[in-house]
PDB file of C-alpha atoms and ligand atoms in Angstrom:
ATOM      1  CA  MET L   1      83.056  91.856  78.702  1.00 98.00           C
ATOM      2  CA  GLN L   2      81.517  94.964  76.786  1.00 98.00           C
ATOM      3  CA  VAL L   3      82.476  98.614  77.991  1.00 98.00           C
ATOM      4  CA  ARG L   4      80.389 101.792  77.010  1.00 99.00           C
ATOM      5  CA  VAL L   5      82.188 105.062  77.679  1.00 99.00           C
ATOM      6  CA  LEU L   6      79.324 107.170  78.783  1.00 98.00           C
ATOM      7  CA  GLY L   7      81.541 110.325  79.675  1.00 98.00           C
ATOM      8  CA  SER L   8      85.095 110.719  79.303  1.00 98.00           C
ATOM      9  CA  ALA L   9      85.922 114.054  80.897  1.00 98.00           C
ATOM     10  CA  ALA L  10      86.892 115.367  84.410  1.00 98.00           C
ATOM     11  CA  GLY L  11      84.766 117.151  86.707  1.00 97.00           C
ATOM     12  CA  GLY L  12      83.421 120.119  84.676  1.00 97.00           C
ATOM     13  CA  GLY L  13      83.140 118.410  81.543  1.00 98.00           C
ATOM     14  CA  PHE L  14      84.325 119.842  78.364  1.00 98.00           C
ATOM     15  CA  PRO L  15      83.854 122.626  77.718  1.00 98.00           C
ATOM     16  CA  GLN L  16      83.083 123.448  81.250  1.00 98.00           C
ATOM     17  CA  TRP L  17      80.544 126.163  81.713  1.00 98.00           C
ATOM     18  CA  ASN L  18      82.671 129.181  83.109  1.00 97.00           C
ATOM     19  CA  CYS L  19      85.966 128.024  81.346  1.00 96.00           C
ATOM     20  CA  ASN L  20      87.671 130.314  78.819  1.00 96.00           C
ATOM     21  CA  CYS L  21      91.008 128.211  78.729  1.00 96.00           C
ATOM     22  CA  ALA L  22      92.217 127.536  75.153  1.00 96.00           C
ATOM     23  CA  ASN L  23      90.685 124.534  74.901  1.00 98.00           C
ATOM     24  CA  CYS L  24      87.020 125.558  76.119  1.00 98.00           C
ATOM     25  CA  ALA L  25      87.081 128.606  74.099  1.00 98.00           C
ATOM     26  CA  GLY L  26      88.326 127.082  71.372  1.00 98.00           C
ATOM     27  CA  LEU L  27      85.625 124.528  70.988  1.00 98.00           C
ATOM     28  CA  ARG L  28      82.850 126.992  71.677  1.00 98.00           C
ATOM     29  CA  ARG L  29      84.486 128.921  68.643  1.00 98.00           C
ATOM     30  CA  GLY L  30      85.059 126.166  66.581  1.00 98.00           C
ATOM     31  CA  SER L  31      88.547 126.612  66.357  1.00 98.00           C
ATOM     32  CA  VAL L  32      90.045 123.562  67.889  1.00 98.00           C
ATOM     33  CA  ARG L  33      89.528 119.681  66.688  1.00 98.00           C
ATOM     34  CA  ALA L  34      88.073 118.251  69.648  1.00 98.00           C
ATOM     35  CA  LEU L  35      84.983 116.650  70.688  1.00 98.00           C
ATOM     36  CA  ARG L  36      82.604 117.887  73.540  1.00 98.00           C
ATOM     37  CA  ARG L  37      82.691 115.253  76.508  1.00 98.00           C
ATOM     38  CA  THR L  38      80.258 114.765  79.333  1.00 98.00           C
ATOM     39  CA  GLN L  39      81.573 113.761  83.162  1.00 98.00           C
ATOM     40  CA  SER L  40      83.344 110.422  83.470  1.00 97.00           C
ATOM     41  CA  SER L  41      81.453 107.286  83.853  1.00 98.00           C
ATOM     42  CA  ILE L  42      81.324 103.901  82.107  1.00 98.00           C
ATOM     43  CA  ALA L  43      78.791 101.176  81.987  1.00 99.00           C
ATOM     44  CA  VAL L  44      80.044  97.459  81.884  1.00 99.00           C
ATOM     45  CA  SER L  45      78.095  94.310  80.986  1.00 98.00           C
ATOM     46  CA  GLY L  46      79.019  90.546  80.892  1.00 98.00           C
ATOM     47  CA  ASN L  47      75.848  89.884  78.838  1.00 98.00           C
ATOM     48  CA  GLY L  48      75.074  93.019  76.880  1.00 98.00           C
ATOM     49  CA  VAL L  49      71.786  93.336  78.603  1.00 98.00           C
ATOM     50  CA  ASP L  50      72.401  93.815  82.415  1.00 98.00           C
ATOM     51  CA  TRP L  51      74.807  96.870  83.108  1.00 98.00           C
ATOM     52  CA  LEU L  52      77.058  98.099  85.893  1.00 99.00           C
ATOM     53  CA  LEU L  53      77.232 101.622  85.926  1.00 99.00           C
ATOM     54  CA  CYS L  54      80.849 102.793  87.122  1.00 98.00           C
ATOM     55  CA  ASN L  55      80.218 106.135  88.760  1.00 98.00           C
ATOM     56  CA  ALA L  56      77.064 108.068  88.159  1.00 98.00           C
ATOM     57  CA  SER L  57      78.071 111.329  86.699  1.00 98.00           C
ATOM     58  CA  PRO L  58      75.814 114.713  86.666  1.00 98.00           C
ATOM     59  CA  ASP L  59      75.436 113.978  83.309  1.00 98.00           C
ATOM     60  CA  ILE L  60      73.723 110.778  83.496  1.00 98.00           C
ATOM     61  CA  LEU L  61      70.531 111.509  81.884  1.00 98.00           C
ATOM     62  CA  GLN L  62      72.052 112.679  78.880  1.00 98.00           C
ATOM     63  CA  GLN L  63      74.336 109.764  79.054  1.00 98.00           C
ATOM     64  CA  ILE L  64      71.596 107.357  79.407  1.00 98.00           C
ATOM     65  CA  GLN L  65      69.567 108.738  76.329  1.00 98.00           C
ATOM     66  CA  SER L  66      72.776 108.096  74.395  1.00 98.00           C
ATOM     67  CA  PHE L  67      72.971 104.519  75.027  1.00 98.00           C
ATOM     68  CA  PRO L  68      69.679 102.833  74.168  1.00 98.00           C
ATOM     69  CA  ALA L  69      70.985  99.444  76.176  1.00 98.00           C
ATOM     70  CA  LEU L  70      70.429 101.412  79.243  1.00 98.00           C
ATOM     71  CA  GLN L  71      66.722 101.765  78.337  1.00 98.00           C
ATOM     72  CA  PRO L  72      65.320  98.441  77.165  1.00 97.00           C
ATOM     73  CA  ALA L  73      61.571  99.314  77.661  1.00 97.00           C
ATOM     74  CA  ARG L  74      60.502  95.941  78.955  1.00 97.00           C
ATOM     75  CA  ALA L  75      58.155  97.310  81.254  1.00 96.00           C
ATOM     76  CA  VAL L  76      56.274 100.499  82.095  1.00 97.00           C
ATOM     77  CA  ARG L  77      59.159 101.713  84.253  1.00 97.00           C
ATOM     78  CA  ASP L  78      62.545  99.676  83.253  1.00 97.00           C
ATOM     79  CA  THR L  79      66.418 100.406  83.175  1.00 98.00           C
ATOM     80  CA  GLY L  80      69.292  98.125  82.030  1.00 98.00           C
ATOM     81  CA  ILE L  81      71.112  99.497  85.171  1.00 98.00           C
ATOM     82  CA  GLY L  82      71.476  96.752  87.325  1.00 98.00           C
ATOM     83  CA  ALA L  83      74.056  98.133  89.750  1.00 98.00           C
ATOM     84  CA  VAL L  84      75.994 101.271  90.457  1.00 99.00           C
ATOM     85  CA  LEU L  85      79.589 101.069  91.522  1.00 98.00           C
ATOM     86  CA  LEU L  86      81.165 104.089  93.069  1.00 98.00           C
ATOM     87  CA  MET L  87      84.929 104.702  92.950  1.00 98.00           C
ATOM     88  CA  ASP L  88      85.060 107.560  95.317  1.00 97.00           C
ATOM     89  CA  ALA L  89      82.358 110.254  96.879  1.00 97.00           C
ATOM     90  CA  GLN L  90      83.487 113.032  94.421  1.00 96.00           C
ATOM     91  CA  ILE L  91      80.805 115.221  92.989  1.00 96.00           C
ATOM     92  CA  ASP L  92      81.311 114.291  89.244  1.00 97.00           C
ATOM     93  CA  HIS L  93      80.858 110.484  90.262  1.00 98.00           C
ATOM     94  CA  THR L  94      77.959 110.752  92.710  1.00 98.00           C
ATOM     95  CA  THR L  95      75.638 113.491  92.050  1.00 98.00           C
ATOM     96  CA  GLY L  96      73.924 111.461  89.095  1.00 98.00           C
ATOM     97  CA  LEU L  97      72.382 109.265  92.141  1.00 98.00           C
ATOM     98  CA  TYR L  98      69.999 111.927  92.390  1.00 98.00           C
ATOM     99  CA  MET L  99      68.626 111.652  88.859  1.00 98.00           C
ATOM    100  CA  LEU L 100      68.141 108.003  89.596  1.00 98.00           C
ATOM    101  CA  ARG L 101      65.730 108.604  92.136  1.00 98.00           C
ATOM    102  CA  GLU L 102      62.308 107.476  90.233  1.00 98.00           C
ATOM    103  CA  SER L 103      63.702 103.760  90.441  1.00 98.00           C
ATOM    104  CA  ARG L 104      61.283 101.221  91.148  1.00 96.00           C
ATOM    105  CA  GLN L 105      63.729  99.604  93.300  1.00 97.00           C
ATOM    106  CA  PRO L 106      66.305 100.744  95.991  1.00 98.00           C
ATOM    107  CA  LEU L 107      69.551 101.510  93.980  1.00 98.00           C
ATOM    108  CA  GLN L 108      71.857  98.629  94.307  1.00 98.00           C
ATOM    109  CA  ILE L 109      75.110 100.608  95.065  1.00 98.00           C
ATOM    110  CA  TRP L 110      78.771  99.128  95.542  1.00 98.00           C
ATOM    111  CA  GLY L 111      81.111 101.083  97.298  1.00 98.00           C
ATOM    112  CA  THR L 112      83.726 101.009 100.271  1.00 98.00           C
ATOM    113  CA  ALA L 113      82.759 101.987 103.933  1.00 97.00           C
ATOM    114  CA  PRO L 114      84.468 105.221 103.824  1.00 97.00           C
ATOM    115  CA  VAL L 115      82.798 106.392 100.612  1.00 98.00           C
ATOM    116  CA  ARG L 116      79.407 105.515 102.175  1.00 98.00           C
ATOM    117  CA  GLU L 117      80.427 107.563 105.216  1.00 97.00           C
ATOM    118  CA  ASP L 118      81.000 110.685 103.014  1.00 97.00           C
ATOM    119  CA  LEU L 119      77.673 110.259 101.369  1.00 98.00           C
ATOM    120  CA  GLN L 120      75.825 110.084 104.378  1.00 97.00           C
ATOM    121  CA  SER L 121      77.801 113.268 106.079  1.00 96.00           C
ATOM    122  CA  GLY L 122      79.575 115.464 103.763  1.00 96.00           C
ATOM    123  CA  HIS L 123      77.376 115.034 100.818  1.00 97.00           C
ATOM    124  CA  PRO L 124      74.187 113.161 102.206  1.00 98.00           C
ATOM    125  CA  VAL L 125      72.875 111.650  99.036  1.00 98.00           C
ATOM    126  CA  LEU L 126      72.169 108.291 100.765  1.00 98.00           C
ATOM    127  CA  ARG L 127      70.006 110.409 103.169  1.00 98.00           C
ATOM    128  CA  VAL L 128      68.203 112.179 100.719  1.00 98.00           C
ATOM    129  CA  LEU L 129      67.279 109.247  98.503  1.00 98.00           C
ATOM    130  CA  GLU L 130      65.831 107.381 101.612  1.00 98.00           C
ATOM    131  CA  HIS L 131      62.735 109.914 100.845  1.00 98.00           C
ATOM    132  CA  PHE L 132      62.728 108.379  97.043  1.00 98.00           C
ATOM    133  CA  CYS L 133      63.492 105.202  95.695  1.00 98.00           C
ATOM    134  CA  GLY L 134      66.053 104.082  98.565  1.00 98.00           C
ATOM    135  CA  THR L 135      69.501 102.709  98.063  1.00 98.00           C
ATOM    136  CA  HIS L 136      70.746  99.324  99.125  1.00 98.00           C
ATOM    137  CA  TRP L 137      74.639  99.608  99.985  1.00 98.00           C
ATOM    138  CA  ASN L 138      76.630  96.761  99.273  1.00 98.00           C
ATOM    139  CA  GLU L 139      80.219  97.025 100.901  1.00 98.00           C
ATOM    140  CA  LEU L 140      83.108  96.363  98.598  1.00 98.00           C
ATOM    141  CA  PRO L 141      86.139  95.287 100.699  1.00 96.00           C
ATOM    142  CA  VAL L 142      89.934  96.449  99.838  1.00 96.00           C
ATOM    143  CA  ASP L 143      91.484  93.233 101.136  1.00 94.00           C
ATOM    144  CA  GLY L 144      92.113  91.706  97.749  1.00 93.00           C
ATOM    145  CA  SER L 145      88.905  89.464  97.586  1.00 97.00           C
ATOM    146  CA  GLU L 146      86.761  89.070  94.580  1.00 98.00           C
ATOM    147  CA  ILE L 147      83.169  89.593  94.673  1.00 98.00           C
ATOM    148  CA  GLU L 148      80.145  88.948  92.158  1.00 98.00           C
ATOM    149  CA  ILE L 149      78.068  91.682  91.458  1.00 98.00           C
ATOM    150  CA  PRO L 150      74.491  90.637  90.836  1.00 98.00           C
ATOM    151  CA  GLY L 151      72.674  92.423  87.748  1.00 98.00           C
ATOM    152  CA  THR L 152      75.887  92.766  85.571  1.00 98.00           C
ATOM    153  CA  GLY L 153      75.624  89.631  83.604  1.00 98.00           C
ATOM    154  CA  GLY L 154      77.886  87.503  86.066  1.00 98.00           C
ATOM    155  CA  LEU L 155      80.810  90.573  86.439  1.00 98.00           C
ATOM    156  CA  ARG L 156      83.208  89.791  89.177  1.00 98.00           C
ATOM    157  CA  VAL L 157      84.917  92.727  90.899  1.00 98.00           C
ATOM    158  CA  ARG L 158      88.520  93.251  92.762  1.00 98.00           C
ATOM    159  CA  ALA L 159      88.463  96.741  94.653  1.00 98.00           C
ATOM    160  CA  LEU L 160      92.016  98.057  95.409  1.00 98.00           C
ATOM    161  CA  ALA L 161      92.682 101.373  97.643  1.00 97.00           C
ATOM    162  CA  LEU L 162      94.328 104.068  95.568  1.00 96.00           C
ATOM    163  CA  ARG L 163      96.270 107.029  96.458  1.00 88.00           C
ATOM    164  CA  SER L 164      94.420 109.841  95.205  1.00 85.00           C
ATOM    165  CA  LYS L 165      92.063 112.311  97.223  1.00 87.00           C
ATOM    166  CA  ALA L 166      88.753 112.168  98.777  1.00 92.00           C
ATOM    167  CA  PRO L 167      86.528 115.158  98.111  1.00 95.00           C
ATOM    168  CA  PRO L 168      86.809 118.423 100.083  1.00 94.00           C
ATOM    169  CA  TYR L 169      83.653 118.064 102.093  1.00 96.00           C
ATOM    170  CA  SER L 170      85.085 114.277 103.023  1.00 95.00           C
ATOM    171  CA  PRO L 171      85.871 113.875 107.016  1.00 91.00           C
ATOM    172  CA  HIS L 172      88.930 112.245 105.676  1.00 89.00           C
ATOM    173  CA  ARG L 173      90.238 114.856 103.067  1.00 89.00           C
ATOM    174  CA  HIS L 174      93.061 115.704 105.012  1.00 91.00           C
ATOM    175  CA  ALA L 175      93.352 112.392 106.731  1.00 92.00           C
ATOM    176  CA  PRO L 176      93.020 109.812 104.028  1.00 93.00           C
ATOM    177  CA  VAL L 177      91.782 106.074 104.961  1.00 95.00           C
ATOM    178  CA  PRO L 178      92.305 102.932 102.399  1.00 96.00           C
ATOM    179  CA  GLY L 179      88.826 102.979 100.444  1.00 97.00           C
ATOM    180  CA  ASP L 180      88.654 106.655  99.878  1.00 97.00           C
ATOM    181  CA  ASN L 181      89.332 106.046  95.991  1.00 96.00           C
ATOM    182  CA  ILE L 182      89.454 102.905  94.792  1.00 98.00           C
ATOM    183  CA  GLY L 183      90.456 101.206  91.233  1.00 98.00           C
ATOM    184  CA  VAL L 184      88.582  97.977  90.124  1.00 98.00           C
ATOM    185  CA  LEU L 185      89.638  94.908  88.426  1.00 98.00           C
ATOM    186  CA  LEU L 186      86.485  94.012  86.716  1.00 98.00           C
ATOM    187  CA  ARG L 187      86.637  90.133  85.502  1.00 98.00           C
ATOM    188  CA  ASP L 188      84.198  88.233  83.363  1.00 98.00           C
ATOM    189  CA  PRO L 189      84.443  84.768  84.206  1.00 98.00           C
ATOM    190  CA  ALA L 190      82.742  83.659  81.169  1.00 97.00           C
ATOM    191  CA  SER L 191      85.665  85.025  78.870  1.00 98.00           C
ATOM    192  CA  GLY L 192      88.173  84.996  81.578  1.00 98.00           C
ATOM    193  CA  ARG L 193      88.781  88.844  80.575  1.00 98.00           C
ATOM    194  CA  ARG L 194      89.641  91.486  82.560  1.00 98.00           C
ATOM    195  CA  LEU L 195      89.385  95.188  82.950  1.00 98.00           C
ATOM    196  CA  PHE L 196      91.156  97.513  84.998  1.00 98.00           C
ATOM    197  CA  TYR L 197      89.378 100.856  85.665  1.00 98.00           C
ATOM    198  CA  ALA L 198      90.676 103.794  87.642  1.00 98.00           C
ATOM    199  CA  PRO L 199      89.548 107.524  86.611  1.00 97.00           C
ATOM    200  CA  GLY L 200      91.404 109.118  89.567  1.00 96.00           C
ATOM    201  CA  LEU L 201      94.738 107.785  90.316  1.00 96.00           C
ATOM    202  CA  GLY L 202      97.467 109.693  92.114  1.00 96.00           C
ATOM    203  CA  GLU L 203     100.063 107.167  92.359  1.00 96.00           C
ATOM    204  CA  ILE L 204     100.869 103.637  91.167  1.00 96.00           C
ATOM    205  CA  GLU L 205     101.736 101.400  93.853  1.00 96.00           C
ATOM    206  CA  PRO L 206     103.080  97.802  93.492  1.00 97.00           C
ATOM    207  CA  HIS L 207      99.683  96.250  94.319  1.00 97.00           C
ATOM    208  CA  VAL L 208      98.188  98.509  91.672  1.00 97.00           C
ATOM    209  CA  ARG L 209     100.740  98.079  89.218  1.00 98.00           C
ATOM    210  CA  GLU L 210     100.408  94.128  89.524  1.00 98.00           C
ATOM    211  CA  ALA L 211      96.315  94.740  88.983  1.00 98.00           C
ATOM    212  CA  MET L 212      97.308  96.577  85.695  1.00 98.00           C
ATOM    213  CA  HIS L 213      99.547  94.029  84.667  1.00 98.00           C
ATOM    214  CA  GLN L 214      96.629  91.315  85.206  1.00 98.00           C
ATOM    215  CA  ALA L 215      94.481  93.271  82.847  1.00 98.00           C
ATOM    216  CA  ASP L 216      93.610  92.894  79.335  1.00 98.00           C
ATOM    217  CA  CYS L 217      92.391  96.652  78.941  1.00 98.00           C
ATOM    218  CA  VAL L 218      93.191  99.368  81.387  1.00 98.00           C
ATOM    219  CA  LEU L 219      91.094 102.660  81.493  1.00 98.00           C
ATOM    220  CA  VAL L 220      92.890 105.300  83.798  1.00 98.00           C
ATOM    221  CA  ASP L 221      93.387 108.461  84.795  1.00 98.00           C
ATOM    222  CA  GLY L 222      93.790 111.207  82.163  1.00 98.00           C
ATOM    223  CA  THR L 223      93.247 114.258  84.065  1.00 98.00           C
ATOM    224  CA  PHE L 224      96.598 116.337  83.168  1.00 98.00           C
ATOM    225  CA  TRP L 225      99.249 116.306  81.010  1.00 98.00           C
ATOM    226  CA  THR L 226     101.586 118.205  83.447  1.00 97.00           C
ATOM    227  CA  ASP L 227     101.273 118.836  86.983  1.00 95.00           C
ATOM    228  CA  ASP L 228     101.271 122.590  86.728  1.00 94.00           C
ATOM    229  CA  GLU L 229      98.436 122.651  84.132  1.00 93.00           C
ATOM    230  CA  MET L 230      95.639 124.100  86.145  1.00 90.00           C
ATOM    231  CA  GLN L 231      98.352 127.058  87.196  1.00 90.00           C
ATOM    232  CA  CYS L 232      99.637 127.628  83.924  1.00 88.00           C
ATOM    233  CA  VAL L 233      96.509 128.144  82.360  1.00 87.00           C
ATOM    234  CA  GLY L 234      95.503 130.344  85.176  1.00 86.00           C
ATOM    235  CA  ALA L 235      92.499 128.174  86.036  1.00 84.00           C
ATOM    236  CA  ARG L 236      93.190 126.985  89.493  1.00 86.00           C
ATOM    237  CA  ASP L 237      96.156 127.314  92.183  1.00 89.00           C
ATOM    238  CA  LYS L 238      96.613 123.431  92.871  1.00 92.00           C
ATOM    239  CA  SER L 239      98.694 120.932  91.037  1.00 93.00           C
ATOM    240  CA  ALA L 240      97.837 117.493  89.509  1.00 95.00           C
ATOM    241  CA  ARG L 241      99.220 115.742  92.226  1.00 93.00           C
ATOM    242  CA  ALA L 242      97.838 117.804  95.013  1.00 92.00           C
ATOM    243  CA  LEU L 243      94.284 116.947  93.254  1.00 92.00           C
ATOM    244  CA  GLY L 244      95.130 113.127  93.515  1.00 93.00           C
ATOM    245  CA  HIS L 245      95.864 112.961  89.868  1.00 96.00           C
ATOM    246  CA  LEU L 246      99.142 111.464  88.343  1.00 97.00           C
ATOM    247  CA  PRO L 247      99.805 113.787  85.301  1.00 98.00           C
ATOM    248  CA  GLN L 248     100.709 111.739  81.858  1.00 98.00           C
ATOM    249  CA  SER L 249     103.916 113.371  80.759  1.00 98.00           C
ATOM    250  CA  GLY L 250     107.487 113.727  82.597  1.00 96.00           C
ATOM    251  CA  PRO L 251     109.367 111.250  84.671  1.00 96.00           C
ATOM    252  CA  GLY L 252     107.122 108.650  86.626  1.00 96.00           C
ATOM    253  CA  GLY L 253     103.935 110.090  84.714  1.00 98.00           C
ATOM    254  CA  MET L 254     101.295 107.868  83.384  1.00 98.00           C
ATOM    255  CA  ILE L 255     102.886 107.459  80.143  1.00 98.00           C
ATOM    256  CA  GLU L 256     106.161 106.080  81.470  1.00 98.00           C
ATOM    257  CA  GLN L 257     103.514 103.658  83.795  1.00 98.00           C
ATOM    258  CA  LEU L 258     101.855 102.517  80.759  1.00 98.00           C
ATOM    259  CA  ASP L 259     104.936 101.671  78.573  1.00 98.00           C
ATOM    260  CA  GLY L 260     105.638  99.041  81.462  1.00 97.00           C
ATOM    261  CA  LEU L 261     102.583  97.078  80.724  1.00 98.00           C
ATOM    262  CA  PRO L 262     102.550  94.099  78.517  1.00 97.00           C
ATOM    263  CA  ALA L 263     102.574  95.068  74.599  1.00 96.00           C
ATOM    264  CA  ALA L 264      98.865  93.320  74.152  1.00 97.00           C
ATOM    265  CA  THR L 265      97.142  95.366  76.794  1.00 98.00           C
ATOM    266  CA  ARG L 266      95.061  97.924  75.504  1.00 98.00           C
ATOM    267  CA  LYS L 267      95.552 101.490  77.121  1.00 98.00           C
ATOM    268  CA  TYR L 268      92.929 104.233  77.486  1.00 98.00           C
ATOM    269  CA  LEU L 269      93.121 107.229  79.229  1.00 98.00           C
ATOM    270  CA  ILE L 270      89.675 108.543  80.639  1.00 98.00           C
ATOM    271  CA  HIS L 271      88.570 111.705  82.970  1.00 98.00           C
ATOM    272  CA  ILE L 272      90.073 114.049  80.947  1.00 98.00           C
ATOM    273  CA  ASN L 273      90.186 117.747  82.545  1.00 98.00           C
ATOM    274  CA  ASN L 274      89.204 120.291  79.629  1.00 98.00           C
ATOM    275  CA  THR L 275      92.669 121.991  79.902  1.00 97.00           C
ATOM    276  CA  ASN L 276      94.315 118.974  78.691  1.00 98.00           C
ATOM    277  CA  PRO L 277      95.943 119.585  75.583  1.00 98.00           C
ATOM    278  CA  ILE L 278      95.328 115.591  74.452  1.00 98.00           C
ATOM    279  CA  LEU L 279      91.658 116.753  73.798  1.00 98.00           C
ATOM    280  CA  ARG L 280      93.091 118.623  70.471  1.00 98.00           C
ATOM    281  CA  GLU L 281      92.968 115.785  67.943  1.00 98.00           C
ATOM    282  CA  ASP L 282      96.078 117.532  66.304  1.00 98.00           C
ATOM    283  CA  SER L 283      97.894 118.369  69.276  1.00 98.00           C
ATOM    284  CA  ALA L 284     101.651 117.030  69.665  1.00 98.00           C
ATOM    285  CA  GLU L 285     100.541 115.643  73.019  1.00 98.00           C
ATOM    286  CA  ARG L 286      98.161 113.479  71.376  1.00 98.00           C
ATOM    287  CA  ALA L 287     100.592 112.325  68.581  1.00 98.00           C
ATOM    288  CA  GLU L 288     102.913 111.633  71.504  1.00 98.00           C
ATOM    289  CA  LEU L 289     100.445 109.134  73.220  1.00 98.00           C
ATOM    290  CA  ALA L 290      99.576 107.459  69.891  1.00 98.00           C
ATOM    291  CA  ALA L 291     103.225 106.791  69.590  1.00 98.00           C
ATOM    292  CA  HIS L 292     103.135 105.020  72.997  1.00 98.00           C
ATOM    293  CA  GLY L 293      99.793 103.073  71.978  1.00 98.00           C
ATOM    294  CA  ILE L 294      97.777 105.129  74.257  1.00 98.00           C
ATOM    295  CA  GLU L 295      94.046 106.104  73.267  1.00 98.00           C
ATOM    296  CA  VAL L 296      92.046 108.915  74.695  1.00 98.00           C
ATOM    297  CA  CYS L 297      88.333 107.801  75.321  1.00 98.00           C
ATOM    298  CA  HIS L 298      85.568 109.913  73.858  1.00 98.00           C
ATOM    299  CA  ASP L 299      82.106 109.770  74.785  1.00 99.00           C
ATOM    300  CA  GLY L 300      80.031 107.041  73.049  1.00 98.00           C
ATOM    301  CA  LEU L 301      83.175 104.500  72.719  1.00 98.00           C
ATOM    302  CA  ASP L 302      82.389 100.731  72.903  1.00 98.00           C
ATOM    303  CA  ILE L 303      85.326  98.742  73.797  1.00 98.00           C
ATOM    304  CA  ALA L 304      85.210  94.835  73.684  1.00 98.00           C
ATOM    305  CA  VAL L 305      87.227  93.535  76.366  1.00 98.00           C
TER     306      VAL L 305
HETATM  307  C1  LIG J 401      88.723 115.648  90.803  1.00 95.75           C
HETATM  308  O1  LIG J 401      88.707 114.068  90.220  1.00 95.75           O
HETATM  309  O2  LIG J 401      89.405 115.732  91.129  1.00 95.75           O
HETATM  310  C2  LIG J 401      87.257 115.957  90.275  1.00 95.75           C
HETATM  311  O3  LIG J 401      86.907 115.890  89.086  1.00 95.75           O
HETATM  312  C3  LIG J 401      86.863 117.415  91.070  1.00 95.75           C
HETATM  313  C4  LIG J 401      85.427 117.615  90.986  1.00 95.75           C
HETATM  314  O4  LIG J 401      84.644 116.860  90.400  1.00 95.75           O
HETATM  315  O5  LIG J 401      85.245 118.737  91.289  1.00 95.75           O
HETATM  316 MN1  LIG J 402      86.989 113.697  89.127  1.00 95.75          MN
HETATM  317 ZN1  LIG J 403      88.705 124.948  79.900  1.00 95.75          ZN
END
């Protein structure tokens, strides 16, 4: 199974257009050692030809241009994207669907029923796309069953309902339902290898931990280092946990959780907020991750699982 990290930043990207936190300002000035990053999305394939796009970020056009496998050019209009899998209905994961409106076929979208509802109501991108390419919604159950996704080189997916947050425009923002946010266990039956992907993960419940234990590689929520990170830089008055993201440091944090996985599991953080000190390659926080065998995704990273 091949994985390409198309975008590794959280909503807003890095640097964020209006942000002057130490990271964003430092990157613009050239005074911090860090890479620019677009908003989170990965492409996964079982055969290197047919790709599953996991989330459609606002930066998707740039991301497609940076990855030639998604532009195979076999016909006058062509794409390597065989299907789109949505983890939630957030802006940073769904706005890119508008950019795919020139598709010759209805977009094959995989997602849960609550995400579909959000995308027909609070953020009605599915209704808008009916005036362009149209969409075909493939419902992902969150009952533990595994499903084959056509157009991905044989990949199978198992979706897990997660504790995170539905977007502010969702009818379920304050009354969560299972499937507002999911993580996925992707399996390539040819190799038997598994990838766990959850860019938004607020709490690791037992069924999530079990899926992470089954994976050869985990790509998980790297949004915030501390719970009060956004408050500390004066960026926003919301804690990491209130936004549905488990911070990395501290008791019960992501580092501690990842430490509990088998030694052979490869561990990556993705969906990194621009305020997070792990973006600075020479930071103490980055060194701490390295000491725990945890890597930080950057745009363009290829992972062979
Ligand atoms: C989140 O995951 O909390 C989002 O990145 C928020 C957003 O896109 O505005
Ligand atoms: Mn996000
Ligand atoms: Zn910033």
